[in-house]
XYZ file of C-alpha atoms in Angstrom:
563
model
C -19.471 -16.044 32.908
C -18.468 -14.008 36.025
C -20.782 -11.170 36.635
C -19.328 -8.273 34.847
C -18.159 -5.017 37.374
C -19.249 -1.624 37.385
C -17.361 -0.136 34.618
C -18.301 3.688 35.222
C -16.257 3.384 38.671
C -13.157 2.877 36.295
C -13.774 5.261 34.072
C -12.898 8.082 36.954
C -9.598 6.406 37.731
C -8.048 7.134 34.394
C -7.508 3.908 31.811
C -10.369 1.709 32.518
C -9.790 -1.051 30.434
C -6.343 -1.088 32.309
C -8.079 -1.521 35.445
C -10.389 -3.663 34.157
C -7.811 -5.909 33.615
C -5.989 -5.572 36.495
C -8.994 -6.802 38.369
C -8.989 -9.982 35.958
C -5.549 -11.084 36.619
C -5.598 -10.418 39.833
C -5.840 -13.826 42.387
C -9.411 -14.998 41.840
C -10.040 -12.638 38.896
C -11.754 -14.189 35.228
C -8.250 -14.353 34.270
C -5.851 -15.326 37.133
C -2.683 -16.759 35.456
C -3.679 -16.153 31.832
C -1.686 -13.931 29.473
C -3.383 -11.105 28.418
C -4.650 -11.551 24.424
C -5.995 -8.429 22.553
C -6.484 -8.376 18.601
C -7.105 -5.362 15.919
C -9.530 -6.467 13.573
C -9.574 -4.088 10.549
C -12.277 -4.956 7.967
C -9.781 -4.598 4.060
C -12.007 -2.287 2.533
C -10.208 1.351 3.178
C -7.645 2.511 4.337
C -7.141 3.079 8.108
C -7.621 7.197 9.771
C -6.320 8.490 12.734
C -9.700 6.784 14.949
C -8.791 3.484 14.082
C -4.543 4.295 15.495
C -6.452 5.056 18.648
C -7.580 1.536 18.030
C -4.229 0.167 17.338
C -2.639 2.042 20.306
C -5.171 0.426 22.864
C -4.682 -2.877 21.568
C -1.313 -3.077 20.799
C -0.250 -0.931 23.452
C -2.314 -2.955 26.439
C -0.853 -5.966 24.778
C 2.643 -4.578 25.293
C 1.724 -3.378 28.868
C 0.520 -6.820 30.398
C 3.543 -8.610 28.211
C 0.621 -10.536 26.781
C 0.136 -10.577 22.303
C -1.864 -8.889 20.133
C -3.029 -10.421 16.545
C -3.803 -8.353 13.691
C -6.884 -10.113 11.859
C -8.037 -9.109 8.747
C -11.787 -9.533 8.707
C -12.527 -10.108 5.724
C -16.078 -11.693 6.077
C -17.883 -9.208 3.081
C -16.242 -9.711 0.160
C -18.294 -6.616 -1.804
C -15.566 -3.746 -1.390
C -12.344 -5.802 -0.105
C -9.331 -5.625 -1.532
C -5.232 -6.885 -1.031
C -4.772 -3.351 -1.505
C -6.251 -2.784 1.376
C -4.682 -5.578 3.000
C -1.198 -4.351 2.251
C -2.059 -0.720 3.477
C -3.346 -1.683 6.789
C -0.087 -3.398 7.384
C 2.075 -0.657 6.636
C -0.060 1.939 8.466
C 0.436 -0.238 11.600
C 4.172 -1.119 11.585
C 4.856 2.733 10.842
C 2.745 3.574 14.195
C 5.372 1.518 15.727
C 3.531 -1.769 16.503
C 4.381 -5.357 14.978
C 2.293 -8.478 15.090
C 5.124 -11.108 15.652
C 3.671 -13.446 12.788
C 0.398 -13.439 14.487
C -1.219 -12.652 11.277
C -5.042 -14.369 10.566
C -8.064 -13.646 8.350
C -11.478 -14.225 8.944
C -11.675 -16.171 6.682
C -9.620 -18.831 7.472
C -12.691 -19.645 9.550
C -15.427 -19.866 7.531
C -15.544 -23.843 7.871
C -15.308 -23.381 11.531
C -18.433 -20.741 11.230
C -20.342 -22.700 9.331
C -20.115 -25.615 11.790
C -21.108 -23.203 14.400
C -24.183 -22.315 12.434
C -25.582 -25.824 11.860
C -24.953 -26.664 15.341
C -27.252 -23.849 16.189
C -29.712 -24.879 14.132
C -29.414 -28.441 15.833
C -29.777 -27.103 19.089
C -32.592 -25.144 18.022
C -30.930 -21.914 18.178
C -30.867 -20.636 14.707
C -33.343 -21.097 11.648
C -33.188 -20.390 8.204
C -35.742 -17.095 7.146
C -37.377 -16.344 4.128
C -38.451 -12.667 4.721
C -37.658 -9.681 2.754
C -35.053 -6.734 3.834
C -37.801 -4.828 4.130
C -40.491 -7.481 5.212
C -37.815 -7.980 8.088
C -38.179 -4.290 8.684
C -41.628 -4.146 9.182
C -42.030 -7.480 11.167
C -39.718 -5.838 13.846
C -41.296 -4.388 15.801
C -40.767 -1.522 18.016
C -40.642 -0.530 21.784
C -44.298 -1.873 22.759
C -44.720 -4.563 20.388
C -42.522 -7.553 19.579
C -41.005 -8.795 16.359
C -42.887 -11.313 14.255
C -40.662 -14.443 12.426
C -43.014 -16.313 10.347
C -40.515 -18.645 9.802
C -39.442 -19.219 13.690
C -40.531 -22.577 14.163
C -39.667 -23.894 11.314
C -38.511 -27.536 11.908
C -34.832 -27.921 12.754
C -34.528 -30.996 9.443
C -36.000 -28.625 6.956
C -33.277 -25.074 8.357
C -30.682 -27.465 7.853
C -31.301 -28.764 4.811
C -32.198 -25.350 3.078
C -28.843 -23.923 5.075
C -26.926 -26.472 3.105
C -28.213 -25.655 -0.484
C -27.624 -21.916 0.679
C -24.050 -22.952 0.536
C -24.368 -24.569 -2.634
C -25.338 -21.927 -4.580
C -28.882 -22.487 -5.266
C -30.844 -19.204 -4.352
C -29.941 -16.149 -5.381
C -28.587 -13.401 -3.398
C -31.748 -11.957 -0.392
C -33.591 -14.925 -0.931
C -32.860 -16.576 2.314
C -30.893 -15.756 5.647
C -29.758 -17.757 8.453
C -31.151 -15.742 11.527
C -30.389 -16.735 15.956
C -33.463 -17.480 17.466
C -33.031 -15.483 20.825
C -35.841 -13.067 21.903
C -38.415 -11.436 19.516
C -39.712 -9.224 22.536
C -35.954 -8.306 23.451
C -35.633 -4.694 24.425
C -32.477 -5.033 22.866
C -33.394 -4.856 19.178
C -29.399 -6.750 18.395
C -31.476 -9.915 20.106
C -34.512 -9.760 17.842
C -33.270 -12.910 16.049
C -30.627 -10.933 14.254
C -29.332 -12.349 11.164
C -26.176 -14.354 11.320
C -25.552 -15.274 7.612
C -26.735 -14.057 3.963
C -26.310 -14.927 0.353
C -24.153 -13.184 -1.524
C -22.480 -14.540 -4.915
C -19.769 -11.883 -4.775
C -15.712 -13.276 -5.362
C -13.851 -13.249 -2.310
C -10.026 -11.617 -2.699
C -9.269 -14.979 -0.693
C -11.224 -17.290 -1.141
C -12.485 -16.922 -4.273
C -15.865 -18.179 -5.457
C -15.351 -21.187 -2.712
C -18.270 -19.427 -0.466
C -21.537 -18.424 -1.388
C -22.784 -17.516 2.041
C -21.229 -15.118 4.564
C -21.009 -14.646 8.626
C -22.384 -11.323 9.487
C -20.403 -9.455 11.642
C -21.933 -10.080 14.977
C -21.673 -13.647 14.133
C -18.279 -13.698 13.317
C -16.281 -11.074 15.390
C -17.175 -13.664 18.813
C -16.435 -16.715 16.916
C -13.150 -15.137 15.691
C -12.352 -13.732 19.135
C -12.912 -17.428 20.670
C -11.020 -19.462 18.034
C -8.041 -17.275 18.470
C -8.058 -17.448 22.183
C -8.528 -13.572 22.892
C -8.604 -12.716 26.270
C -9.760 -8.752 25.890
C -11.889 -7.786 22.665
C -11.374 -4.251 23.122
C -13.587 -2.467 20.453
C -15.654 1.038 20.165
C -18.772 2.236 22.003
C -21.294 1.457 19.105
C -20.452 -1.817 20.168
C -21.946 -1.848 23.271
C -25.723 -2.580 22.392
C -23.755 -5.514 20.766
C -22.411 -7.237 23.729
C -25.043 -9.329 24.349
C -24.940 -10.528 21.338
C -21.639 -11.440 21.299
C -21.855 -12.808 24.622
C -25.074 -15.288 23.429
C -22.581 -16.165 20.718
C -19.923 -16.873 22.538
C -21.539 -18.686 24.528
C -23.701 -20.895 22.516
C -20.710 -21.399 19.960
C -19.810 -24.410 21.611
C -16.116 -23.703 21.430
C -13.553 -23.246 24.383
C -11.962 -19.931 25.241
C -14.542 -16.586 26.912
C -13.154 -13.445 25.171
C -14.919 -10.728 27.031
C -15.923 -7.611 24.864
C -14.824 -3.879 26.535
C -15.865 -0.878 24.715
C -14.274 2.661 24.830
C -15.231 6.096 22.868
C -13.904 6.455 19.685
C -12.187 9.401 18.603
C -13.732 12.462 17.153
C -12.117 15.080 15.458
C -13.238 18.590 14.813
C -13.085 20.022 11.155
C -13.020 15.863 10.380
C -14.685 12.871 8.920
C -14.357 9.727 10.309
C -17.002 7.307 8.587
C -15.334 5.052 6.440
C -17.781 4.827 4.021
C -17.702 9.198 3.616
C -14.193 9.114 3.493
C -14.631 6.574 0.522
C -17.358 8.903 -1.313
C -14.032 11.920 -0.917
C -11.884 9.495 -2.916
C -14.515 8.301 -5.524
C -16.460 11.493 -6.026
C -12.856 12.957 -6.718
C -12.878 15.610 -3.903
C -9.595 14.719 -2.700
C -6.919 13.145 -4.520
C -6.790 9.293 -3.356
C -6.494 8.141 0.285
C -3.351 9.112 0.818
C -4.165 13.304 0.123
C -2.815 15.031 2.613
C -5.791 16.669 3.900
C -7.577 13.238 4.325
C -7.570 11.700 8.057
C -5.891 8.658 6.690
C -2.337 7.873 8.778
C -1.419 7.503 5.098
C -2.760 10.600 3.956
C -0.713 12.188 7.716
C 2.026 10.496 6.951
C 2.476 11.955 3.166
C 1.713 15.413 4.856
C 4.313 14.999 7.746
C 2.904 13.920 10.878
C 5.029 11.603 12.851
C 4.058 8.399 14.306
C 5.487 9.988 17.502
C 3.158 13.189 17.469
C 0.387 10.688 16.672
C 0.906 8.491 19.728
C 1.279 11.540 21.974
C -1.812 12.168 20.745
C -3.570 9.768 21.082
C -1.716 9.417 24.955
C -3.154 12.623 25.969
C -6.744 12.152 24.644
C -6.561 9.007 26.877
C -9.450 6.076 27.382
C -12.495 6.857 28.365
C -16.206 5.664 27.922
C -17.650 9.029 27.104
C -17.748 10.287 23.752
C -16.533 13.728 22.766
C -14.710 16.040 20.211
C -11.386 16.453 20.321
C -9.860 19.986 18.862
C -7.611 19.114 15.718
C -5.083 22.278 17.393
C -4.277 19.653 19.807
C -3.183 16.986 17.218
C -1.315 19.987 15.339
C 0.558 21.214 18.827
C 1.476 17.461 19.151
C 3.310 17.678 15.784
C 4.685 21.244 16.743
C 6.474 20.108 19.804
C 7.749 16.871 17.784
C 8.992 18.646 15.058
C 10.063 21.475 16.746
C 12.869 19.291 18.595
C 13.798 16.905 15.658
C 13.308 18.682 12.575
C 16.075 20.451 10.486
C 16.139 24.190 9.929
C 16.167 25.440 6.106
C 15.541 28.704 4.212
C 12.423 28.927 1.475
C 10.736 31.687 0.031
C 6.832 30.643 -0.946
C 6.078 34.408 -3.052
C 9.513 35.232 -3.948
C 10.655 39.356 -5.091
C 14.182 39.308 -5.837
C 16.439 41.542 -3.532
C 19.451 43.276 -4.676
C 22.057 44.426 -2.188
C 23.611 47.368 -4.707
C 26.805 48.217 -2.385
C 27.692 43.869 -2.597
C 30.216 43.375 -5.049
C 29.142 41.933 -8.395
C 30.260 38.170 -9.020
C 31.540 37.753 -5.087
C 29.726 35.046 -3.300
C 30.113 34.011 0.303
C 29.087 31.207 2.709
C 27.818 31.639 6.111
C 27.694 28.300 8.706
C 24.224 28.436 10.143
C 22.806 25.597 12.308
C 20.646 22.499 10.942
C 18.748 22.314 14.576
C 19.319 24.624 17.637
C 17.270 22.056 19.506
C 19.655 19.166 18.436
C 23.365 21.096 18.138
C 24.679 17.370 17.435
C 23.428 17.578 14.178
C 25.856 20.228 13.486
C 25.713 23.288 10.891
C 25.466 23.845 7.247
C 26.585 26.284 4.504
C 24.362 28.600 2.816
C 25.338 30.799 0.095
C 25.235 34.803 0.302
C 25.719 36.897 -3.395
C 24.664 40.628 -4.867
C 21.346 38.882 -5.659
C 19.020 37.635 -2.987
C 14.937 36.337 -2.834
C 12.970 37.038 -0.069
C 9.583 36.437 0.655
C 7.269 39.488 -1.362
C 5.037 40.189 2.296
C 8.610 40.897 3.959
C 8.963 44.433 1.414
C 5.877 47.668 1.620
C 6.477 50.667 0.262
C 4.253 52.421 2.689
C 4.120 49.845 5.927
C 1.771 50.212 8.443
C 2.819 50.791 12.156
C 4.777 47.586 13.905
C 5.813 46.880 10.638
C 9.670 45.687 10.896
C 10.458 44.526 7.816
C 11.949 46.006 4.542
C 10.855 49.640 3.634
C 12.315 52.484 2.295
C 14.918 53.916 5.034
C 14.252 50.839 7.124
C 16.962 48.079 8.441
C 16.413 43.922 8.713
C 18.587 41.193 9.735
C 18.930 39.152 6.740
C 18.869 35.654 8.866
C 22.360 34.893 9.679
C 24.211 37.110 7.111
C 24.105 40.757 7.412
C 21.889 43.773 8.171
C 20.809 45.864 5.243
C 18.675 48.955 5.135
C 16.439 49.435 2.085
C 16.782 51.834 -0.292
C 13.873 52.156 -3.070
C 12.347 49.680 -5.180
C 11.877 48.640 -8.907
C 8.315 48.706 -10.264
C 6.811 47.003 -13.744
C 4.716 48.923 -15.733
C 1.692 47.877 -13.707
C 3.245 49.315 -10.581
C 4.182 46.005 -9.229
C 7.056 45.859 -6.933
C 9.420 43.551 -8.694
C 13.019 44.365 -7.263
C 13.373 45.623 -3.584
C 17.069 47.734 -3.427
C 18.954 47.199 -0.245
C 22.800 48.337 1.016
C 24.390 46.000 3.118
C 26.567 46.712 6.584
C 29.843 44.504 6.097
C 30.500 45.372 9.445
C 27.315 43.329 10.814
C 28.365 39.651 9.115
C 26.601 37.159 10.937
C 23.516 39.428 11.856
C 25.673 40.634 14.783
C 25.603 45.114 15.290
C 29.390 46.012 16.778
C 27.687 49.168 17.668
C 25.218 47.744 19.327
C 22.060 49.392 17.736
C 18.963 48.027 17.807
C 17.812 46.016 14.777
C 14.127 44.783 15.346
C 13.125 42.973 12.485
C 14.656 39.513 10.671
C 13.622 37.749 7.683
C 15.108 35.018 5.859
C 16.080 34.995 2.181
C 17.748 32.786 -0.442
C 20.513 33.031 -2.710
C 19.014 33.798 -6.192
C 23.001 32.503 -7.217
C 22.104 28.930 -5.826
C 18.725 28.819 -5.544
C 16.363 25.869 -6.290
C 13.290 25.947 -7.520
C 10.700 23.761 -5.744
C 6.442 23.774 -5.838
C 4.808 23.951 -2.366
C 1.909 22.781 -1.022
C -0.564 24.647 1.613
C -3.016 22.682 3.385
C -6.089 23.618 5.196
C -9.005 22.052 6.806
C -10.991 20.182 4.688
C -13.732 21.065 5.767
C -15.814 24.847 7.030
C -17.687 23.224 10.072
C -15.680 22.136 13.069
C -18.378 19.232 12.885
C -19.092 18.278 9.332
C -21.349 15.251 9.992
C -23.602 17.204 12.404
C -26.258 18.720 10.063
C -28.714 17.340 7.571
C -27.428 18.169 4.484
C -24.846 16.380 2.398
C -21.396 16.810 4.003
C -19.605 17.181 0.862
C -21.365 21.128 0.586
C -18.712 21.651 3.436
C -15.685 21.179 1.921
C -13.294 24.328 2.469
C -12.545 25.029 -1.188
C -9.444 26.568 0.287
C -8.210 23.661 1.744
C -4.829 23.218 -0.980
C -3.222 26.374 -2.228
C -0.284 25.351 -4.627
C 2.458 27.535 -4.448
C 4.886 27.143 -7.952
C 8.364 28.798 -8.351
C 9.101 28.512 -4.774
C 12.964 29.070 -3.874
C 14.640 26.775 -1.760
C 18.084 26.920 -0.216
C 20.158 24.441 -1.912
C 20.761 21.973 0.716
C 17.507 21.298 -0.024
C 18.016 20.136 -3.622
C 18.572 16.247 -2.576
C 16.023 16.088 -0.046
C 13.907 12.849 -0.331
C 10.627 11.224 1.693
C 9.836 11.426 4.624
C 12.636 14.278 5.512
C 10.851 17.336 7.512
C 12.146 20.570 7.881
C 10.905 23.900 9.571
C 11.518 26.397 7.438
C 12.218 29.720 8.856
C 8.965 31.613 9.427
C 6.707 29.539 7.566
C 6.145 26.613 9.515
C 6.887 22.806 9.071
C 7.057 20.821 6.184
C 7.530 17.324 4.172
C 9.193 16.349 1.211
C 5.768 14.998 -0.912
C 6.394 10.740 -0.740
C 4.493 10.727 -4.196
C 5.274 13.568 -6.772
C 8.502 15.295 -5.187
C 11.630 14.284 -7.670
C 15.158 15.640 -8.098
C 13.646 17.232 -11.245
C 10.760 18.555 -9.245
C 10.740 19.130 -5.559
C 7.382 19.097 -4.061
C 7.076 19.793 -0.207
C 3.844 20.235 2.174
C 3.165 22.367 5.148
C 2.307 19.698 7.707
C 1.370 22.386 10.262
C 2.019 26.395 10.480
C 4.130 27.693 13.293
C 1.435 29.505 15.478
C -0.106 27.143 17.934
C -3.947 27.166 18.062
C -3.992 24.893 21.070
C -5.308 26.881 23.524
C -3.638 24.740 26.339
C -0.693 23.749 24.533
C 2.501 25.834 25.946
């Protein structure tokens, strides 16, 4: 292989894998004439989060951008928590980010034969031998900075690694009893080269291939092998990969197979107030802390999607964190302003009341009902207006009424005028109390003169609210999500992350009061609804018979930058 360039010189230029690349096809460059190959190798046993779409963005997207193909492999290669589940959701995650595979479709599995033949010819050439050690005799044979590992079983004779290699694959020790290890360096710096293992026993079924195997590639093993067989020109992967690489590279190299993938690493995404270890995310779903991976407050793209984000707000995203080889944290505000401005120019407009107190305009004759025309999107005015209904008895939202406001306050109180949104201007005249001295009606006149919020007389009405006709109203449950977690870095301390959950992070809101254009609204429709922020129809409980919506994001941006 080509000596490999100075990568930190492309970080400063902006994409480096992108200039990476560009060096490679260039005339004379690793990959002159070639078309550029990139894969996204999931492992089936979770569902995908929002690091792994970075993932799928740089692969698919640097695919798209050199017209070269990108294959979505499955790899499958430890058969203790996989699933077709899995399988199904990883697919479905990707193609609603936008990306397709064209039919280039593969598992890891479909190599094992090929693998296999990989490992005996190591053992042939005296590269690989079968071990006998412990887990944690390994451990303690390994060595450390100063002192080299220690393989009792290193020069064990090539006839005798093969022939125990082959009853490993027939089934006759139990699982630990043996592994296949590389014979590379014991005194490597790089503890990867220590002789890593490169297969293990383990009697588990495979969701493909049944009970066919009894031995499986480890990881570093495989993920070259895979890369090489498929002809992948760029293994673009995450920087925890990059003690790997030399590993992959010895495999690669010694695989005896055609094709020299060449292994790039970039930072993987972090997210404040966020997990992003599969295996924690996994402990939310079992333990019961969140309701499945697909809750809306996991980082799942199918628990974003099911709260609203868009596959749009999650690209621009992911665009504007941009490639780079140093890690950091990224502020979930920014992901959030990404889904404001998204929303804010394609969702539609609608009226709901969360904490509803009725409202009863006394001077509004009883039994007359009206309409007003108010707009679905001022952003989009192509999608036109709808009709909402206006009667004697109104909700409104039960922070938009005090009795004795504080100063700035511009809503309803006693002697006080608001715009109802797009109807009229009422003032407020008193208010109905229970027996507990709960405010249960607020008492309003109305100005027939001011229909359509306008004042002929041009006085000065500083507050608005929005409302819903109690005559047409329907009622809906709502959902209020929060960060589910206290610590903008949950994985930081000692302590078991699960004592930071936010036990605030769901507030569920019932008897909620929706507009009635909202009465048919189905999965995945979004909507802003006035003064509350933006919002989802729920893709798993909402019904005709029971609407269920979730706030996908507030209006206020925290984004400090965001404008």
């Amino acid at each position: 292989m080509p000596e490999e360039r100075n990568e930190e010189a492309a970080v400063r230029a902006g994409n480096f894998i992108h200039d990476i690349i560009d060096e490679e096809l260039a005339p004379g460059g690793r990959c002159e004439g070639k078309r550029v190959h990139t894969r996204f190798p999931p492992e089936p046993n979770g569902y995908l989060h929002i690091g792994h779409a970075k993932a799928i963005c740089i692969d698919f997207g640097t695919a798209e951008k050199y017209g070269g193909v990108c294959n979505l492999r499955m790899d499958d290669t430890n058969p203790d928590k996989e699933d077709v589940e899995y399988v199904d959701a990883i697919q479905e995650d990707i193609r609603w980010l936008g990306y397709d595979w064209d039919n280039r479709f593969y598992y890891a599995s479909d190599y094992f034969e090929t693998m296999y033949e990989v490992a005996v010819g190591l053992i042939k050439k005296g590269l690989a031998y079968v071990c006998e050690l412990t887990p944690d005799q390994m451990r303690e044979m390994r060595g450390d900075l100063t002192h080299p590992a220690v393989s009792p079983y290193r020069d064990r004779p090539m006839e005798e690694s093969l022939d125990l290699f082959a009853r490993m694959r027939a089934g006759e020790f139990e699982d630990g009893r043996m592994t296949l290890r590389a014979k590379i360096d014991l005194n490597s710096g790089n503890f990867n080269m220590r002789d890593p293992v490169i297969y293990r026993i383990n009697h588990t079924h495979h969701h493909r291939q049944g009970d066919k195997w009894c031995v499986y590639p480890m990881y570093d093993f495989a993920h070259p092998l895979e890369d090489t067989i498929e002809g992948i020109t760029h293994s673009l992967c995450s920087l925890e990969f990059e003690d790997h690489r030399p590993l992959y590279n010895w495999v690669r190299d010694n695989s005896g197979l055609e094709a020299a993938p060449r292994q790039i690493e970039f930072a993987r995404l972090n997210l404040s107030y966020t997990v992003m270890s599969k295996r924690k995310l996994r402990r939310l779903v079992e333990e019961g802390v969140v309701d499945g991976w697909d809750d809306p407050r996991m980082p799942t793209l199918s628990g974003l999607r099911r709260r609203g984000y868009t596959p749009a707000s999650i690209r621009d995203f992911l665009e504007r964190v941009g490639v780079a080889k140093t890690p950091n944290t990224v502020e979930l505000a920014l992901l959030e302003h990404c889904l404001r401005e998204d929303l804010n120019h394609n969702a539609r407009r609608a009226m709901m009341v969360l904490r509803p107190v009725r409202l009863t305009i006394t001077n509004y004759p009883e039994g007359r009902t009206e309409a007003f025309e108010v707009e679905n999107n001022p952003e989009r005015p192509e999608e036109g207006t709808r009709q909402v209904t206006f009667s004697r008895h109104l909700w409104i939202e039960e922070e938009d009424f005090l009795e004795n406001p504080p100063g700035k306050y511009f809503r309803l109180s006693p002697g006080r005028e608001v715009r109802l949104k797009g109807a009229y201007v009422v003032r407020c005249t008193g208010c109905v109390k229970d027996e507990s001295g709960h405010v249960i009606e607020v008492l309003a006149e109305y100005d027939p003169e001011t229909r359509g919020g306008n004042t002929p007389d041009g006085r000065r009405i500083k507050g608005t609210i929005h409302w819903v006709d109690a005559e047409t109203a329907v009622d809906a449950e709502v959902r209020l999500y929060d960060t589910l977690f206290t610590e903008p870095n949950p994985e930081a301390g000692e302590g078991d992350f699960l004592e930071l959950v936010n036990p605030a992070s769901l507030e569920i809101l019932t008897g909620c009061k929706a507009e009635t254009s909202l009465a048919d609204a189905q999965a995945p429709c979004a909507f802003q609804f006035l003064r509350l922020g933006y919002f989802c129809v729920d893709s798993r409980d909402s019904s005709a018979e029971h609407l269920v919506f979730n706030r996908a994001v507030s209006l206020k941006d925290g984004f400090k930058n965001g404008k």
